[in-house]
């Protein structure tokens, strides 16, 4: 599948798109939020000042700053507590120790932070520190369930299940993640996937089952 995706969406070089703290906080903001709103929320959050200023700000001020992100009232205290814990950790706001920690320990350290799930932790570890983990977002999850790479399970469980099937090769994992994202946004969409123009349809279980009428993902899950 990776080669077909590369043929369509291109080769991707593994490089950090933003610094680790930006990646971490932005990914918390991105939960259930569009990319444009996530970016707007992050921008306004940073207008409050540096990380210490954001920790010190009243919670409702932080919630207002990130209002473009969904669930700002619950994300604000989580972000402030996450920042507090990072500030108090040995490296402070420098997360580079994650480059050296065993992957299992790095995942645990990150997921122990409030508001940080395995997807957020995996994105930081793969994108910023080039560690062999595979972030499973909604697009990656939906496509792999439809294609039949993995059986029905939670997104959380899919991180481990997919990683067990893939080589522990960060550039490979990065390209596959990014190209699946493109495929999920452009072709294998949540509702009405464009199976007629999908170049992996011959190996897709959902296509075999439903032909060109693959139902929306939520409908499929109810069956
Ligand atoms: S054939 Fe349809 S359901 Fe299968 S991966 Fe392609 S777009 Fe998605």
XYZ file of N, CA and C and ligand atoms in Angstrom:
677
model
N 0.829 -1.212 0.000
C 0.000 0.000 0.000
C 0.868 1.269 0.000
N 2.013 1.197 0.722
C 2.840 2.410 0.818
C 3.302 2.876 -0.562
N 3.684 1.907 -1.425
C 4.180 2.299 -2.749
C 3.073 2.915 -3.599
N 1.862 2.360 -3.491
C 0.746 2.944 -4.244
C 0.466 4.369 -3.758
N 0.515 4.534 -2.450
C 0.286 5.873 -1.882
C 1.379 6.841 -2.323
N 2.627 6.356 -2.343
C 3.729 7.221 -2.775
C 3.545 7.637 -4.235
N 3.098 6.671 -5.049
C 2.871 6.977 -6.459
C 1.842 8.086 -6.627
N 0.881 8.128 -5.742
C -0.194 9.121 -5.862
C 0.149 10.433 -5.145
N 0.680 10.319 -3.936
C 0.855 11.528 -3.111
C 2.313 11.962 -2.961
N 3.235 11.141 -3.467
C 4.642 11.535 -3.471
C 5.436 11.017 -2.288
N 6.758 11.103 -2.464
C 7.688 10.686 -1.423
C 7.734 11.786 -0.362
N 7.814 11.401 0.877
C 7.837 12.408 1.951
C 9.102 12.226 2.796
N 9.823 13.294 2.982
C 11.024 13.235 3.814
C 10.638 13.504 5.262
N 11.196 12.709 6.144
C 10.880 12.870 7.570
C 11.593 14.097 8.118
N 10.839 15.144 8.368
C 11.413 16.331 8.985
C 10.379 16.947 9.924
N 10.871 17.528 11.007
C 9.963 18.102 11.997
C 9.213 19.272 11.392
N 7.901 19.330 11.596
C 7.148 20.453 11.018
C 7.106 21.637 11.987
N 7.319 21.386 13.280
C 7.324 22.468 14.262
C 8.082 21.971 15.494
N 8.462 22.867 16.407
C 9.277 22.422 17.529
C 8.444 21.527 18.458
N 9.119 20.726 19.324
C 8.388 19.709 20.094
C 7.267 20.265 20.980
N 7.509 21.393 21.650
C 6.454 21.952 22.504
C 5.272 22.428 21.664
N 5.558 23.023 20.528
C 4.498 23.462 19.615
C 3.701 22.247 19.138
N 4.415 21.190 18.761
C 3.738 19.972 18.284
C 2.829 19.402 19.373
N 3.351 19.351 20.586
C 2.597 18.755 21.692
C 1.327 19.559 21.984
N 1.474 20.854 22.169
C 0.313 21.674 22.547
C -0.667 21.792 21.379
N -0.145 21.928 20.168
C -1.039 22.011 19.002
C -1.833 20.722 18.824
N -1.207 19.597 19.084
C -1.921 18.338 18.886
C -3.018 18.171 19.934
N -2.803 18.668 21.133
C -3.894 18.667 22.120
C -5.042 19.538 21.594
N -4.683 20.694 21.046
C -5.716 21.604 20.510
C -6.420 21.004 19.295
N -5.753 20.114 18.578
C -6.317 19.586 17.328
C -7.414 18.549 17.562
N -7.528 18.060 18.796
C -8.514 16.995 19.035
C -9.923 17.514 18.737
N -10.628 16.806 17.837
C -11.990 17.163 17.402
C -12.057 18.587 16.841
N -11.029 19.013 16.156
C -10.929 20.397 15.682
C -10.294 20.411 14.304
N -10.736 21.313 13.431
C -10.128 21.404 12.109
C -8.722 21.995 12.227
N -7.942 21.775 11.170
C -6.565 22.262 11.199
C -6.530 23.791 11.302
N -7.425 24.448 10.564
C -7.435 25.924 10.600
C -7.759 26.429 12.004
N -8.725 25.800 12.663
C -9.095 26.236 14.015
C -8.000 25.906 15.030
N -7.357 24.775 14.831
C -6.234 24.414 15.718
C -5.145 25.485 15.631
N -4.807 25.889 14.415
C -3.745 26.879 14.227
C -4.147 28.231 14.817
N -5.411 28.593 14.627
C -5.879 29.874 15.174
C -5.827 29.839 16.702
N -6.241 28.716 17.289
C -6.231 28.587 18.749
C -4.795 28.649 19.283
N -3.885 27.961 18.608
C -2.494 27.975 19.067
C -1.922 29.392 18.991
N -2.206 30.048 17.891
C -1.681 31.409 17.695
C -2.172 32.334 18.813
N -3.458 32.237 19.113
C -4.004 33.130 20.136
C -3.502 32.748 21.531
N -3.317 31.457 21.747
C -2.752 31.012 23.033
C -1.374 31.624 23.238
N -0.552 31.584 22.187
C 0.818 32.096 22.328
C 0.859 33.611 22.474
N -0.231 34.248 22.102
C -0.278 35.701 22.313
C -0.406 36.047 23.791
N -0.734 35.059 24.620
C -0.795 35.308 26.070
C 0.607 35.454 26.654
N 1.615 35.002 25.905
C 2.992 35.138 26.400
C 3.743 33.837 26.300
N 4.802 33.698 27.115
C 5.569 32.445 27.070
C 4.839 31.379 27.886
N 5.444 30.200 27.984
C 4.740 29.093 28.669
C 4.433 29.455 30.116
N 5.362 30.154 30.779
C 5.140 30.539 32.181
C 3.926 31.474 32.287
N 3.773 32.378 31.341
C 2.617 33.292 31.346
C 1.312 32.500 31.158
N 1.359 31.489 30.314
C 0.141 30.696 30.060
C -0.227 29.890 31.309
N 0.784 29.389 32.005
C 0.508 28.669 33.258
C -0.135 29.617 34.277
N 0.382 30.824 34.328
C -0.068 31.780 35.347
C -1.412 32.438 35.005
N -1.825 32.346 33.761
C -3.062 33.034 33.352
C -4.284 32.368 33.989
N -5.341 33.133 34.274
C -6.586 32.507 34.757
C -7.079 31.497 33.722
N -7.649 30.423 34.240
C -8.077 29.328 33.356
C -9.054 29.805 32.278
N -9.955 30.738 32.686
C -10.951 31.185 31.703
C -10.318 32.028 30.604
N -9.207 32.674 30.921
C -8.492 33.443 29.888
C -7.867 32.479 28.868
N -7.305 31.396 29.385
C -6.725 30.389 28.474
C -7.842 29.754 27.633
N -8.966 29.430 28.283
C -10.087 28.825 27.546
C -10.584 29.767 26.453
N -10.615 31.064 26.752
C -11.074 32.018 25.740
C -10.072 32.080 24.584
N -8.795 32.072 24.928
C -7.772 32.158 23.878
C -7.859 30.966 22.916
N -8.247 29.814 23.438
C -8.269 28.611 22.573
C -9.694 28.266 22.134
N -10.596 29.254 22.159
C -12.007 28.970 21.891
C -12.263 28.422 20.495
N -11.339 28.646 19.538
C -11.542 28.093 18.195
C -11.360 26.569 18.207
N -10.709 26.047 19.232
C -10.568 24.599 19.381
C -11.812 24.084 20.113
N -12.297 22.910 19.748
C -13.477 22.386 20.449
C -13.150 22.006 21.890
N -14.124 22.088 22.756
C -13.992 21.775 24.193
C -12.912 22.618 24.887
N -12.903 23.944 24.672
C -11.841 24.769 25.275
C -11.846 24.721 26.799
N -13.050 24.564 27.403
C -13.098 24.565 28.881
C -12.389 23.341 29.455
N -12.432 22.218 28.765
C -11.700 21.067 29.316
C -10.246 21.053 28.863
N -9.976 21.616 27.678
C -8.579 21.599 27.223
C -7.720 22.608 28.001
N -8.302 23.745 28.391
C -7.502 24.788 29.060
C -6.820 24.263 30.332
N -7.568 23.651 31.279
C -6.867 23.180 32.480
C -5.867 22.055 32.188
N -6.183 21.251 31.165
C -5.234 20.171 30.823
C -3.936 20.746 30.264
N -4.074 21.740 29.415
C -2.867 22.355 28.843
C -2.050 23.022 29.950
N -2.729 23.726 30.851
C -1.979 24.391 31.927
C -1.285 23.371 32.833
N -1.967 22.276 33.143
C -1.355 21.264 34.004
C -0.212 20.552 33.280
N -0.402 20.298 31.992
C 0.681 19.688 31.201
C 1.906 20.601 31.211
N 1.677 21.895 31.000
C 2.805 22.841 31.002
C 3.485 22.893 32.378
N 2.688 22.848 33.436
C 3.258 22.851 34.795
C 4.176 21.645 35.002
N 3.669 20.467 34.578
C 4.463 19.246 34.797
C 5.740 19.264 33.962
N 5.643 19.795 32.765
C 6.843 19.868 31.919
C 7.833 20.867 32.525
N 7.326 22.005 32.989
C 8.191 23.008 33.622
C 8.960 22.391 34.793
N 8.270 21.534 35.555
C 8.879 20.967 36.760
C 9.724 19.726 36.478
N 9.707 19.233 35.250
C 10.527 18.058 34.900
C 11.987 18.487 34.794
N 12.937 17.531 34.891
C 14.370 17.901 34.905
C 14.801 18.781 33.734
N 14.278 18.543 32.544
C 14.732 19.338 31.390
C 13.908 20.586 31.160
N 12.907 20.830 31.994
C 12.033 21.971 31.762
C 11.322 21.825 30.422
N 11.223 22.931 29.707
C 10.488 22.913 28.436
C 11.290 22.276 27.291
N 12.489 21.816 27.599
C 13.279 21.119 26.588
C 12.952 19.617 26.674
N 12.293 19.110 25.648
C 11.847 17.705 25.678
C 12.843 16.764 25.003
N 14.047 17.243 24.736
C 14.964 16.433 23.926
C 15.395 15.131 24.589
N 15.177 14.998 25.898
C 15.498 13.719 26.548
C 14.659 12.582 25.944
N 13.552 12.924 25.284
C 12.692 11.889 24.680
C 13.391 11.185 23.516
N 14.425 11.807 23.003
C 15.178 11.207 21.895
C 15.930 9.958 22.362
N 16.333 9.977 23.644
C 17.180 8.897 24.161
C 16.416 7.851 24.960
N 15.291 8.221 25.520
C 14.528 7.259 26.347
C 14.080 6.077 25.502
N 14.014 4.858 26.085
C 13.380 3.767 25.347
C 11.970 4.196 24.913
N 11.556 3.752 23.729
C 10.280 4.217 23.169
C 9.129 3.993 24.150
N 9.122 2.836 24.779
C 8.030 2.507 25.708
C 7.980 3.543 26.847
N 9.146 3.916 27.363
C 9.196 4.874 28.471
C 8.830 6.284 27.982
N 9.258 6.616 26.775
C 8.928 7.942 26.230
C 7.416 8.062 26.020
N 6.803 7.003 25.509
C 5.344 7.012 25.339
C 4.650 7.156 26.681
N 5.160 6.442 27.680
C 4.528 6.507 29.002
C 4.669 7.904 29.600
N 5.860 8.487 29.464
C 6.072 9.820 30.030
C 5.098 10.819 29.415
N 4.952 10.745 28.115
C 4.056 11.696 27.440
C 2.592 11.421 27.764
N 2.194 10.158 27.744
C 0.767 9.867 27.956
C 0.362 10.026 29.421
N 1.334 10.159 30.311
C 0.997 10.478 31.710
C 0.604 11.951 31.869
N 0.905 12.769 30.852
C 0.525 14.183 30.917
C -0.981 14.313 30.644
N -1.660 15.230 31.338
C -3.099 15.358 31.107
C -3.405 15.849 29.698
N -4.349 15.198 29.063
C -4.733 15.631 27.714
C -3.868 15.046 26.619
N -2.875 14.241 27.001
C -1.986 13.662 25.990
C -2.286 12.173 25.851
N -2.868 11.808 24.727
C -3.154 10.402 24.453
C -2.053 9.802 23.602
N -2.249 8.554 23.237
C -1.193 7.849 22.503
C -0.979 8.452 21.116
N -2.034 9.028 20.509
C -1.851 9.649 19.187
C -0.943 10.881 19.297
N -1.236 11.747 20.257
C -0.418 12.951 20.446
C 1.028 12.571 20.759
N 1.187 11.613 21.671
C 2.533 11.187 22.055
C 3.274 10.615 20.845
N 2.578 9.834 20.039
C 3.224 9.214 18.872
C 3.622 10.266 17.842
N 2.782 11.275 17.660
C 3.118 12.332 16.705
C 4.399 13.057 17.131
N 4.487 13.398 18.417
C 5.683 14.097 18.905
C 6.911 13.202 18.731
N 6.777 11.937 19.096
C 7.946 11.041 19.038
C 8.394 10.762 17.609
N 7.441 10.590 16.704
C 7.824 10.309 15.312
C 8.273 11.585 14.595
N 7.452 12.617 14.652
C 7.739 13.829 13.876
C 8.972 14.565 14.405
N 9.090 14.690 15.733
C 10.171 15.509 16.279
C 11.423 14.719 16.611
N 11.229 13.461 17.047
C 12.400 12.706 17.503
C 12.679 11.470 16.662
N 11.907 11.284 15.604
C 12.156 10.214 14.625
C 12.249 8.847 15.301
N 11.331 8.627 16.235
C 11.275 7.340 16.937
C 10.296 6.423 16.194
N 10.501 5.100 16.282
C 9.675 4.161 15.506
C 8.302 3.896 16.132
N 7.408 4.844 15.993
C 6.012 4.697 16.444
C 5.115 5.102 15.276
N 3.849 4.705 15.334
C 2.955 4.979 14.204
C 1.699 5.688 14.705
N 1.609 7.003 14.501
C 0.421 7.732 14.966
C -0.818 7.333 14.157
N -1.863 7.005 14.876
C -3.116 6.600 14.212
C -4.156 7.681 14.467
N -4.371 8.522 13.469
C -5.437 9.510 13.602
C -6.694 8.956 12.937
N -7.723 9.787 12.862
C -9.010 9.300 12.367
C -8.913 8.785 10.918
N -8.087 9.428 10.076
C -7.959 8.995 8.681
C -7.213 7.654 8.582
N -6.095 7.575 9.278
C -5.295 6.345 9.259
C -6.139 5.174 9.778
N -6.875 5.431 10.822
C -7.707 4.395 11.434
C -8.807 3.930 10.465
N -9.547 4.901 9.933
C -10.685 4.576 9.054
C -10.240 3.768 7.831
N -9.162 4.184 7.195
C -8.711 3.490 5.982
C -8.283 2.061 6.317
N -7.550 1.902 7.398
C -7.060 0.557 7.721
C -8.175 -0.393 8.135
N -9.206 0.149 8.781
C -10.363 -0.697 9.103
C -11.089 -1.076 7.810
N -11.312 -0.109 6.930
C -12.034 -0.398 5.683
C -11.246 -1.373 4.801
N -9.964 -1.116 4.666
C -9.143 -1.992 3.814
C -9.081 -3.403 4.408
N -9.119 -3.476 5.734
C -9.080 -4.784 6.392
C -7.698 -5.144 6.924
N -6.823 -4.156 7.006
C -5.498 -4.399 7.584
C -5.626 -4.859 9.032
N -6.587 -4.262 9.733
C -6.861 -4.630 11.124
C -8.376 -4.816 11.283
N -8.775 -5.666 12.232
C -10.209 -5.811 12.496
C -10.733 -4.620 13.291
N -12.053 -4.544 13.502
C -12.641 -3.473 14.311
C -11.994 -3.456 15.698
N -11.540 -2.310 16.103
C -10.941 -2.105 17.433
C -10.948 -0.610 17.695
N -10.485 -0.204 18.853
C -10.432 1.229 19.139
C -9.206 1.848 18.453
N -9.285 3.170 18.247
C -8.122 3.859 17.666
C -6.894 3.653 18.539
N -7.126 3.659 19.830
C -6.025 3.485 20.787
C -5.312 2.145 20.546
N -6.124 1.075 20.447
C -5.556 -0.266 20.242
C -4.885 -0.383 18.876
N -5.382 0.403 17.904
C -4.831 0.309 16.545
C -3.375 0.762 16.474
N -2.942 1.626 17.383
C -1.534 2.038 17.366
C -0.627 0.809 17.488
N -0.936 -0.019 18.450
C -0.089 -1.180 18.680
C -0.275 -2.217 17.579
N -1.542 -2.432 17.174
C -1.827 -3.474 16.177
C -1.156 -3.144 14.838
N -1.229 -1.896 14.415
C -0.623 -1.529 13.127
C 0.899 -1.535 13.218
N 1.416 -1.038 14.332
C 2.872 -1.008 14.476
C 3.450 -2.417 14.402
N 2.718 -3.388 14.934
C 3.195 -4.776 14.911
C 3.280 -5.307 13.476
N 2.535 -4.690 12.554
C 2.534 -5.147 11.155
C 3.537 -4.376 10.289
N 4.102 -3.324 10.836
C 4.931 -2.415 10.029
C 6.387 -2.492 10.461
N 7.308 -2.158 9.553
C 8.724 -2.166 9.948
C 9.017 -1.019 10.913
N 9.908 -1.225 11.885
C 10.212 -0.154 12.852
C 11.161 0.874 12.232
N 10.703 1.481 11.151
C 11.548 2.345 10.328
C 10.890 3.731 10.270
N 11.404 4.705 11.041
C 10.719 6.003 11.135
C 10.410 6.671 9.793
N 11.360 6.730 8.822
C 10.972 7.366 7.546
C 9.819 6.648 6.849
N 9.820 5.317 6.924
C 8.716 4.529 6.338
C 7.405 4.874 7.049
N 7.436 4.873 8.375
C 6.216 5.114 9.156
C 5.699 6.537 8.922
N 6.623 7.481 8.811
C 6.230 8.877 8.586
C 5.529 9.024 7.235
N 6.147 8.484 6.200
C 5.557 8.640 4.860
C 4.189 7.963 4.787
N 4.113 6.779 5.371
C 2.821 6.074 5.342
C 1.754 6.889 6.081
N 2.099 7.421 7.241
C 1.140 8.219 8.018
C 0.666 9.436 7.209
N 1.618 10.180 6.669
C 1.272 11.434 5.973
C 0.461 11.141 4.708
N 0.825 10.108 3.970
C 0.100 9.806 2.734
C -1.282 9.202 3.013
N -1.408 8.458 4.085
C -2.747 7.974 4.457
C -3.652 9.155 4.832
N -3.049 10.137 5.485
C -3.814 11.343 5.829
C -4.370 11.998 4.560
N -3.521 12.126 3.555
C -3.966 12.722 2.286
C -5.070 11.866 1.669
N -4.888 10.565 1.702
C -5.895 9.688 1.092
C -7.229 9.780 1.841
N -7.150 9.881 3.157
C -8.368 9.993 3.956
C -9.088 11.312 3.723
N -8.318 12.375 3.514
C -8.942 13.684 3.282
C -9.518 13.786 1.869
N -8.842 13.181 0.899
C -9.218 13.413 -0.502
C -10.079 12.319 -1.113
N -9.897 11.073 -0.681
C -10.581 9.957 -1.358
C -11.402 9.107 -0.377
N -10.731 8.547 0.614
C -11.439 7.644 1.539
C -12.021 8.463 2.687
N -12.958 9.324 2.329
C -13.526 10.255 3.299
C -14.490 9.535 4.245
N -14.845 10.215 5.318
C -15.705 9.616 6.347
C -17.040 9.188 5.735
N -17.681 10.124 5.021
C -18.935 9.784 4.339
C -18.657 9.722 2.842
N -19.355 8.878 2.147
C -19.269 8.769 0.684
C -17.840 8.704 0.156
N -17.065 7.689 0.553
C -15.705 7.571 -0.001
C -15.748 7.408 -1.516
N -14.748 7.997 -2.180
C -14.727 7.990 -3.657
C -14.035 6.720 -4.152
N -14.690 5.586 -3.955
C -14.064 4.301 -4.281
C -13.759 4.173 -5.775
N -14.576 4.815 -6.611
C -14.374 4.711 -8.056
C -13.029 5.266 -8.496
N -12.483 6.221 -7.734
C -11.188 6.776 -8.111
C -10.073 6.341 -7.148
N -10.346 5.305 -6.362
C -9.366 4.863 -5.358
C -8.430 3.831 -5.978
N -7.138 4.062 -5.880
C -6.145 3.182 -6.513
C -5.784 1.981 -5.638
N -6.385 1.861 -4.462
C -6.143 0.652 -3.653
C -7.429 -0.164 -3.494
N -8.410 0.115 -4.353
C -9.702 -0.548 -4.145
C -9.637 -2.057 -4.344
N -8.706 -2.520 -5.196
C -8.669 -3.969 -5.443
C -8.213 -4.761 -4.215
N -7.611 -4.066 -3.266
C -7.202 -4.777 -2.046
C -8.005 -4.316 -0.812
N -9.142 -3.681 -1.056
C -9.936 -3.129 0.053
C -11.124 -4.041 0.373
N -11.190 -4.511 1.599
C -12.293 -5.399 2.020
C -13.651 -4.710 1.894
N -13.713 -3.440 2.285
C -15.001 -2.734 2.226
C -15.468 -2.604 0.787
N -14.543 -2.360 -0.124
C -14.912 -2.249 -1.541
C -15.432 -3.592 -2.056
N -14.754 -4.666 -1.648
C -15.198 -6.005 -2.075
C -16.609 -6.273 -1.538
N -16.869 -5.830 -0.347
C -18.169 -6.108 0.280
C -19.277 -5.217 -0.278
N -18.964 -3.927 -0.488
C -20.023 -2.981 -0.853
C -19.919 -2.456 -2.284
N -18.860 -2.867 -3.004
C -18.683 -2.320 -4.344
C -18.479 -0.815 -4.256
N -19.075 -0.060 -5.149
C -18.874 1.388 -5.131
C -19.751 2.108 -4.125
N -20.387 1.370 -3.221
C -21.321 2.012 -2.287
C -20.906 1.760 -0.830
N -19.640 1.974 -0.579
C -19.149 1.812 0.799
C -19.843 2.851 1.677
N -20.472 2.409 2.766
C -21.222 3.377 3.593
C -20.302 4.295 4.385
N -20.911 5.338 4.930
C -20.117 6.238 5.770
C -19.577 5.429 6.944
N -18.476 5.884 7.485
C -17.783 5.068 8.479
C -18.643 4.838 9.714
N -19.386 5.864 10.130
C -20.229 5.708 11.315
C -21.325 4.680 11.053
N -21.902 4.700 9.830
C -22.940 3.713 9.495
C -22.366 2.309 9.569
N -21.147 2.163 9.036
C -20.537 0.830 9.007
C -20.314 0.309 10.426
N -19.913 1.233 11.313
C -19.597 0.794 12.670
C -20.842 0.320 13.416
N -22.029 0.858 13.013
C -23.244 0.468 13.733
C -23.687 -0.932 13.355
N -23.236 -1.425 12.199
C -23.736 -2.709 11.710
C -23.227 -3.862 12.546
S -11.901 1.476 -2.012
Fe -13.193 2.979 -1.002
S -13.355 2.313 1.137
Fe -11.620 1.219 0.207
S -9.827 2.491 0.683
Fe -10.565 3.132 -1.323
S -11.967 4.848 -0.949
Fe -11.649 3.760 1.021
